[in-house]
């Protein structure tokens, strides 16, 4: 099994969503980077203040599944459901 790469964008459509992202993403990034099996987790705001670009890499499908499970029950996961996720998930050779 290969590594899992996630690339794309988080897109806010309201200022309230952008405020949620600004408030909660720093802790989400910190926790994600500390997860076992996380190779890198980059989430940066672009020129548009309503869009964040993400580039994540996990060592295995299991590590990615664990990330998704942790995220779902986190403050970020519980508060950001209205923010549009526009990303792709691909498996790569390790």
PDB file of C-alpha atoms in Angstrom:
ATOM      1  CA  UNK A   1       0.000   0.000   0.000  1.00  0.00           C
ATOM      2  CA  UNK A   2       1.155   3.497  -0.759  1.00  0.00           C
ATOM      3  CA  UNK A   3       1.098   6.901   0.809  1.00  0.00           C
ATOM      4  CA  UNK A   4      -2.036   9.046   0.751  1.00  0.00           C
ATOM      5  CA  UNK A   5      -1.769  12.593  -0.655  1.00  0.00           C
ATOM      6  CA  UNK A   6      -4.491  15.187  -0.182  1.00  0.00           C
ATOM      7  CA  UNK A   7      -4.337  18.365  -2.279  1.00  0.00           C
ATOM      8  CA  UNK A   8      -6.859  21.131  -2.794  1.00  0.00           C
ATOM      9  CA  UNK A   9      -8.618  24.020  -1.137  1.00  0.00           C
ATOM     10  CA  UNK A  10     -10.891  25.021   1.695  1.00  0.00           C
ATOM     11  CA  UNK A  11     -13.254  27.711   0.421  1.00  0.00           C
ATOM     12  CA  UNK A  12     -15.203  29.999   2.725  1.00  0.00           C
ATOM     13  CA  UNK A  13     -18.296  31.712   1.352  1.00  0.00           C
ATOM     14  CA  UNK A  14     -18.992  33.979   4.331  1.00  0.00           C
ATOM     15  CA  UNK A  15     -16.915  36.040   6.719  1.00  0.00           C
ATOM     16  CA  UNK A  16     -18.231  33.880   9.568  1.00  0.00           C
ATOM     17  CA  UNK A  17     -16.756  30.789   7.908  1.00  0.00           C
ATOM     18  CA  UNK A  18     -13.444  32.593   7.371  1.00  0.00           C
ATOM     19  CA  UNK A  19     -13.401  33.597  11.040  1.00  0.00           C
ATOM     20  CA  UNK A  20     -14.003  29.965  12.044  1.00  0.00           C
ATOM     21  CA  UNK A  21     -11.063  28.939   9.854  1.00  0.00           C
ATOM     22  CA  UNK A  22      -8.758  31.634  11.249  1.00  0.00           C
ATOM     23  CA  UNK A  23      -9.712  30.708  14.807  1.00  0.00           C
ATOM     24  CA  UNK A  24      -9.572  26.902  14.593  1.00  0.00           C
ATOM     25  CA  UNK A  25      -7.066  26.009  11.884  1.00  0.00           C
ATOM     26  CA  UNK A  26      -3.883  26.690  13.885  1.00  0.00           C
ATOM     27  CA  UNK A  27      -4.801  24.015  16.457  1.00  0.00           C
ATOM     28  CA  UNK A  28      -6.057  21.649  13.757  1.00  0.00           C
ATOM     29  CA  UNK A  29      -2.739  21.994  11.923  1.00  0.00           C
ATOM     30  CA  UNK A  30      -0.744  21.446  15.120  1.00  0.00           C
ATOM     31  CA  UNK A  31      -2.699  18.310  16.036  1.00  0.00           C
ATOM     32  CA  UNK A  32      -2.568  16.952  12.481  1.00  0.00           C
ATOM     33  CA  UNK A  33       1.194  17.363  12.250  1.00  0.00           C
ATOM     34  CA  UNK A  34       1.591  15.468  15.536  1.00  0.00           C
ATOM     35  CA  UNK A  35      -0.378  12.428  14.351  1.00  0.00           C
ATOM     36  CA  UNK A  36       1.453   9.141  13.835  1.00  0.00           C
ATOM     37  CA  UNK A  37       1.882   8.534  10.120  1.00  0.00           C
ATOM     38  CA  UNK A  38       1.659  12.195   9.122  1.00  0.00           C
ATOM     39  CA  UNK A  39       4.534  12.988   6.762  1.00  0.00           C
ATOM     40  CA  UNK A  40       3.545  16.590   6.123  1.00  0.00           C
ATOM     41  CA  UNK A  41       0.512  18.766   6.618  1.00  0.00           C
ATOM     42  CA  UNK A  42       0.587  22.175   4.949  1.00  0.00           C
ATOM     43  CA  UNK A  43      -2.454  24.399   5.059  1.00  0.00           C
ATOM     44  CA  UNK A  44      -1.882  28.004   4.036  1.00  0.00           C
ATOM     45  CA  UNK A  45      -4.069  30.952   3.234  1.00  0.00           C
ATOM     46  CA  UNK A  46      -3.779  32.148  -0.351  1.00  0.00           C
ATOM     47  CA  UNK A  47      -4.062  35.650  -1.768  1.00  0.00           C
ATOM     48  CA  UNK A  48      -7.819  35.347  -1.421  1.00  0.00           C
ATOM     49  CA  UNK A  49      -8.610  35.635   2.322  1.00  0.00           C
ATOM     50  CA  UNK A  50     -11.511  33.213   1.872  1.00  0.00           C
ATOM     51  CA  UNK A  51      -9.368  30.350   0.486  1.00  0.00           C
ATOM     52  CA  UNK A  52      -6.825  28.067   2.142  1.00  0.00           C
ATOM     53  CA  UNK A  53      -4.616  25.687   0.137  1.00  0.00           C
ATOM     54  CA  UNK A  54      -3.830  22.273   1.511  1.00  0.00           C
ATOM     55  CA  UNK A  55      -1.149  19.720   0.777  1.00  0.00           C
ATOM     56  CA  UNK A  56      -1.075  16.728   3.089  1.00  0.00           C
ATOM     57  CA  UNK A  57       0.804  13.436   2.967  1.00  0.00           C
ATOM     58  CA  UNK A  58       0.194  10.392   5.142  1.00  0.00           C
ATOM     59  CA  UNK A  59       2.355   7.267   5.224  1.00  0.00           C
ATOM     60  CA  UNK A  60      -0.566   4.867   4.688  1.00  0.00           C
ATOM     61  CA  UNK A  61      -4.313   4.613   4.171  1.00  0.00           C
ATOM     62  CA  UNK A  62      -4.582   3.647   7.848  1.00  0.00           C
ATOM     63  CA  UNK A  63      -2.804   6.833   8.953  1.00  0.00           C
ATOM     64  CA  UNK A  64      -5.136   8.896   6.765  1.00  0.00           C
ATOM     65  CA  UNK A  65      -8.196   7.081   8.174  1.00  0.00           C
ATOM     66  CA  UNK A  66      -6.989   7.817  11.708  1.00  0.00           C
ATOM     67  CA  UNK A  67      -6.562  11.490  10.752  1.00  0.00           C
ATOM     68  CA  UNK A  68     -10.105  11.626   9.402  1.00  0.00           C
ATOM     69  CA  UNK A  69     -11.501   9.989  12.556  1.00  0.00           C
ATOM     70  CA  UNK A  70      -9.650  12.410  14.844  1.00  0.00           C
ATOM     71  CA  UNK A  71     -10.662  15.396  12.742  1.00  0.00           C
ATOM     72  CA  UNK A  72     -14.341  14.438  12.732  1.00  0.00           C
ATOM     73  CA  UNK A  73     -14.605  14.715  16.511  1.00  0.00           C
ATOM     74  CA  UNK A  74     -12.350  17.775  16.868  1.00  0.00           C
ATOM     75  CA  UNK A  75     -13.387  21.411  17.361  1.00  0.00           C
ATOM     76  CA  UNK A  76     -12.414  22.015  13.726  1.00  0.00           C
ATOM     77  CA  UNK A  77     -14.464  19.061  12.477  1.00  0.00           C
ATOM     78  CA  UNK A  78     -17.499  20.007  14.530  1.00  0.00           C
ATOM     79  CA  UNK A  79     -17.443  23.709  13.558  1.00  0.00           C
ATOM     80  CA  UNK A  80     -16.342  23.773   9.920  1.00  0.00           C
ATOM     81  CA  UNK A  81     -18.956  21.655   8.178  1.00  0.00           C
ATOM     82  CA  UNK A  82     -20.248  24.569   6.099  1.00  0.00           C
ATOM     83  CA  UNK A  83     -16.818  25.347   4.627  1.00  0.00           C
ATOM     84  CA  UNK A  84     -16.450  23.932   1.108  1.00  0.00           C
ATOM     85  CA  UNK A  85     -13.822  21.234   0.670  1.00  0.00           C
ATOM     86  CA  UNK A  86     -12.428  21.061  -2.863  1.00  0.00           C
ATOM     87  CA  UNK A  87      -9.639  18.502  -2.804  1.00  0.00           C
ATOM     88  CA  UNK A  88      -8.453  15.235  -4.223  1.00  0.00           C
ATOM     89  CA  UNK A  89      -7.166  12.185  -2.391  1.00  0.00           C
ATOM     90  CA  UNK A  90      -4.709   9.955  -4.238  1.00  0.00           C
ATOM     91  CA  UNK A  91      -2.597   6.967  -3.351  1.00  0.00           C
ATOM     92  CA  UNK A  92       1.061   7.201  -4.297  1.00  0.00           C
ATOM     93  CA  UNK A  93       3.915   4.742  -4.303  1.00  0.00           C
ATOM     94  CA  UNK A  94       5.919   5.029  -1.104  1.00  0.00           C
TER      95      UNK A  94
END
